[in-house]
Tab-separated table of C-alpha atoms in Angstrom:
chain	number	residue	atom	x	y	z
A	213	MET	CA	0.753	-68.612	-68.210
A	214	ALA	CA	-2.738	-69.410	-66.930
A	215	ILE	CA	-1.379	-69.801	-63.447
A	216	LEU	CA	0.421	-66.195	-63.706
A	217	VAL	CA	-2.947	-64.568	-64.808
A	218	VAL	CA	-4.817	-66.362	-61.929
A	219	VAL	CA	-2.164	-65.162	-59.470
A	220	LEU	CA	-2.336	-61.464	-60.773
A	221	PHE	CA	-6.192	-61.589	-60.777
A	222	SER	CA	-6.113	-62.951	-57.248
A	223	ALA	CA	-3.874	-60.233	-56.299
A	224	GLY	CA	-6.000	-57.600	-57.832
A	225	CYS	CA	-9.099	-58.898	-56.140
A	226	LEU	CA	-7.356	-59.045	-52.720
A	227	SER	CA	-6.064	-55.574	-52.897
A	228	ALA	CA	-9.578	-54.259	-53.724
A	229	ILE	CA	-11.057	-56.166	-50.788
A	230	PHE	CA	-8.012	-55.467	-48.360
A	231	PRO	CA	-6.444	-52.123	-49.519
A	232	ASN	CA	-3.124	-51.315	-48.272
A	233	PRO	CA	-3.029	-49.845	-44.652
A	234	GLN	CA	-2.622	-46.107	-44.439
A	235	GLY	CA	-1.202	-44.275	-41.579
A	236	PRO	CA	-3.596	-42.377	-39.140
A	237	ALA	CA	-4.963	-39.052	-40.642
A	238	PRO	CA	-2.943	-36.010	-39.335
A	239	THR	CA	-4.797	-34.471	-36.465
A	240	GLN	CA	-5.685	-30.685	-37.057
A	241	THR	CA	-5.017	-28.458	-34.148
A	242	THR	CA	-6.849	-25.265	-33.902
A	243	ALA	CA	-5.033	-22.381	-32.284
A	244	PRO	CA	-6.907	-21.092	-29.269
A	245	THR	CA	-8.731	-17.779	-29.764
A	246	PRO	CA	-7.110	-15.141	-27.625
A	247	VAL	CA	-9.480	-13.524	-25.277
A	248	PRO	CA	-9.383	-9.775	-25.720
A	249	THR	CA	-8.531	-7.804	-22.625
A	250	THR	CA	-10.383	-4.664	-22.249
A	251	ILE	CA	-8.820	-1.767	-20.189
A	252	SER	CA	-11.365	0.752	-19.045
A	253	PRO	CA	-10.543	4.294	-20.125
A	254	VAL	CA	-12.062	5.707	-16.797
A	255	SER	CA	-11.334	4.700	-13.142
A	256	THR	CA	-13.293	1.886	-11.872
A	257	ILE	CA	-12.880	2.054	-8.000
A	258	PRO	CA	-14.103	4.681	-5.448
A	259	VAL	CA	-11.938	7.815	-4.976
A	260	SER	CA	-11.354	6.836	-1.288
A	261	GLN	CA	-9.540	3.672	-2.396
A	262	MET	CA	-7.113	5.761	-4.340
A	263	ALA	CA	-5.954	7.706	-1.414
A	264	LEU	CA	-2.589	7.293	0.274
A	265	GLN	CA	-2.815	5.047	3.305
A	266	PRO	CA	-0.886	5.340	6.516
A	267	SER	CA	1.244	2.354	5.632
A	268	ASP	CA	2.407	4.326	2.360
A	269	MET	CA	3.887	7.134	4.544
A	270	PRO	CA	7.336	7.650	5.692
A	271	SER	CA	8.038	6.923	9.352
A	272	GLY	CA	6.727	9.569	11.693
A	273	TYR	CA	3.774	10.691	9.718
A	274	ILE	CA	0.288	10.813	11.344
A	275	LEU	CA	-2.995	10.878	9.665
A	276	LYS	CA	-4.620	14.275	10.305
A	277	ASP	CA	-7.792	14.325	8.046
A	278	ARG	CA	-9.446	12.445	5.254
A	279	SER	CA	-12.841	13.021	3.677
A	280	ASP	CA	-14.888	13.069	0.563
A	281	ILE	CA	-15.161	16.511	-1.166
A	282	SER	CA	-18.573	18.054	-1.555
A	283	TYR	CA	-19.779	19.325	-4.974
A	284	LEU	CA	-20.586	22.588	-3.342
A	285	GLU	CA	-16.882	23.069	-2.306
A	286	MET	CA	-15.879	23.092	-6.043
A	287	ASP	CA	-15.666	26.455	-7.812
A	288	GLN	CA	-17.864	27.059	-10.897
A	289	MET	CA	-15.101	26.284	-13.439
A	290	SER	CA	-14.495	22.771	-11.980
A	291	GLN	CA	-18.347	22.165	-12.076
A	292	ASN	CA	-18.493	23.235	-15.673
A	293	LEU	CA	-15.645	20.904	-16.528
A	294	GLY	CA	-17.638	17.933	-15.310
A	295	TRP	CA	-16.314	17.475	-11.801
A	296	ARG	CA	-18.157	14.282	-10.424
A	297	ALA	CA	-16.391	13.316	-7.179
A	298	GLY	CA	-13.402	14.134	-4.973
A	299	TYR	CA	-11.393	12.970	-1.905
A	300	SER	CA	-8.530	14.549	0.118
A	301	VAL	CA	-6.301	13.184	2.674
A	302	THR	CA	-3.517	14.939	4.946
A	303	TYR	CA	-0.711	13.611	6.985
A	304	TYR	CA	1.679	15.495	9.224
A	305	ARG	CA	5.101	15.088	10.935
A	306	LEU	CA	5.828	16.994	13.817
A	307	ASN	CA	8.969	17.499	16.008
A	308	GLU	CA	8.457	20.098	18.600
A	309	GLN	CA	11.986	20.149	19.853
A	310	GLN	CA	13.400	21.112	16.469
A	311	TYR	CA	10.335	23.296	15.560
A	312	ASP	CA	9.776	21.132	12.553
A	313	LEU	CA	6.323	20.594	10.983
A	314	THR	CA	5.946	18.945	7.592
A	315	THR	CA	2.674	17.986	5.975
A	316	VAL	CA	1.760	15.742	3.007
A	317	SER	CA	-1.546	16.285	1.258
A	318	GLN	CA	-3.363	14.474	-1.565
A	319	VAL	CA	-6.299	15.774	-3.418
A	320	ILE	CA	-8.245	13.509	-5.904
A	321	ASP	CA	-10.787	14.673	-8.366
A	322	LEU	CA	-12.877	12.748	-11.044
A	323	TYR	CA	-13.826	14.643	-14.182
A	324	THR	CA	-15.576	14.018	-17.484
A	325	LEU	CA	-12.941	12.140	-19.517
A	326	SER	CA	-13.182	14.339	-22.543
A	327	ASN	CA	-12.264	17.441	-20.431
A	328	MET	CA	-9.125	16.003	-18.863
A	329	ASN	CA	-6.745	18.078	-21.113
A	330	THR	CA	-8.575	21.264	-20.235
A	331	VAL	CA	-8.549	20.392	-16.509
A	332	PHE	CA	-4.761	19.770	-16.590
A	333	ASN	CA	-4.105	23.036	-18.568
A	334	VAL	CA	-6.280	25.048	-16.163
A	335	GLN	CA	-4.706	23.753	-13.039
A	336	GLU	CA	-1.140	24.201	-14.382
A	337	GLY	CA	-2.122	27.785	-15.238
A	338	ALA	CA	-3.470	28.287	-11.820
A	339	VAL	CA	-0.039	27.153	-10.295
A	340	THR	CA	2.156	29.417	-12.586
A	341	ALA	CA	-0.298	32.319	-11.772
A	342	GLN	CA	0.770	32.099	-8.046
A	343	GLU	CA	4.082	33.553	-9.019
A	344	THR	CA	4.537	36.958	-7.650
A	345	GLY	CA	7.304	39.375	-6.395
A	346	THR	CA	7.748	37.306	-3.275
A	347	THR	CA	6.505	33.813	-4.390
A	348	GLN	CA	8.581	32.003	-6.944
A	349	ILE	CA	7.483	28.789	-8.858
A	350	TYR	CA	10.243	26.627	-10.319
A	351	GLN	CA	9.287	23.683	-12.522
A	352	LEU	CA	11.072	20.417	-11.658
A	353	PRO	CA	11.966	17.272	-13.708
A	354	CYS	CA	9.613	14.404	-12.855
A	355	PRO	CA	8.652	10.946	-14.200
A	356	ASN	CA	5.313	10.731	-15.872
A	357	MET	CA	2.744	9.728	-13.397
A	358	GLY	CA	0.034	9.120	-15.977
A	359	ASP	CA	-1.137	11.072	-18.953
A	360	GLN	CA	0.175	14.478	-17.919
A	361	THR	CA	2.519	15.538	-15.211
A	362	PHE	CA	3.776	18.872	-13.774
A	363	ALA	CA	6.024	19.056	-10.766
A	364	TYR	CA	7.259	22.291	-9.056
A	365	ARG	CA	8.825	23.912	-6.040
A	366	LYS	CA	7.257	26.979	-4.493
A	367	THR	CA	9.330	29.347	-2.288
A	368	ASP	CA	8.360	32.547	-0.577
A	369	SER	CA	10.991	35.176	0.305
A	370	GLU	CA	8.768	36.356	3.186
A	371	ASN	CA	8.879	32.945	4.694
A	372	PRO	CA	12.197	31.418	3.621
A	373	LEU	CA	11.845	28.457	6.168
A	374	LEU	CA	8.852	27.098	4.349
A	375	THR	CA	9.212	25.158	1.099
A	376	THR	CA	6.456	23.472	-0.848
A	377	TYR	CA	6.925	20.767	-3.505
A	378	SER	CA	3.835	19.610	-5.478
A	379	ILE	CA	3.035	17.121	-8.333
A	380	ILE	CA	-0.031	17.444	-10.166
A	381	PHE	CA	-0.987	14.752	-12.734
A	382	THR	CA	-3.906	13.239	-14.627
A	383	LYS	CA	-4.573	9.581	-15.421
A	384	LYS	CA	-7.615	8.369	-17.092
A	385	ASP	CA	-10.494	10.665	-15.622
A	386	VAL	CA	-8.616	11.269	-12.427
A	387	TYR	CA	-6.692	14.531	-11.639
A	388	GLU	CA	-4.532	14.576	-8.568
A	389	GLU	CA	-2.405	16.862	-6.464
A	390	VAL	CA	0.170	15.467	-4.093
A	391	THR	CA	1.886	18.235	-1.991
A	392	MET	CA	4.631	18.348	0.673
A	393	SER	CA	5.111	21.470	2.574
A	394	GLY	CA	6.993	22.477	5.781
A	395	THR	CA	10.391	23.133	7.292
A	396	THR	CA	11.771	19.710	6.239
A	397	THR	CA	10.710	18.714	2.806
A	398	ASP	CA	12.043	15.952	0.270
A	399	PHE	CA	11.064	15.937	-3.347
A	400	GLU	CA	12.365	12.446	-3.790
A	401	THR	CA	10.047	11.158	-1.153
A	402	LEU	CA	7.127	13.125	-2.685
A	403	LYS	CA	7.799	11.570	-6.105
A	404	GLU	CA	7.644	8.089	-4.579
A	405	LEU	CA	4.313	9.064	-2.936
A	406	ALA	CA	2.833	10.347	-6.132
A	407	GLN	CA	3.929	7.094	-7.995
A	408	THR	CA	2.199	5.055	-5.352
A	409	ALA	CA	-0.960	7.275	-5.756
A	410	ALA	CA	-0.892	6.954	-9.584
A	411	GLY	CA	-0.511	3.129	-9.176
A	412	ARG	CA	-3.714	3.012	-7.119
A	413	ILE	CA	-5.800	4.379	-10.118
A	414	GLN	CA	-7.573	1.432	-11.740
């Protein structure tokens, strides 16, 4: 009996001095904090960098002109709507043997962001106002190029060989017009060019 007590007492002392080994404490992993990505509501590159480049054009098109737009070139309404900068570029394709001349033009304008809806409505209204007894405007289905898009075909009964397709759109604080006009026009090509132009807005 005395031996049993000594053994139990010794075991208790040993367990107090040398406690049972425990497994390693579980490591706590902290999830990485996501870094918020901020997308600017306005364009962040110069207007000249948004312009269609010669490499964007179909075969046969030649650069005719490209230039910044002056503030004094803009009408009073555009100035009142907060016009800030602009750029234009024009390409043409000429086949003298077939009397074929086609031009592609792009106009880029920057406005105050809060006025973009008004800018688009004013420009769309200006397009439809061109309709007269001889000039007809036909709205065409078109993918959205940005925030708002309006595409149309313009014909003139006094000049039936000339057809004009145009796409106007807004994206961020940018208003654009991309137009193809001439004796050989292709709306599908124009849509591709407009999508390229919209993709350049950053």
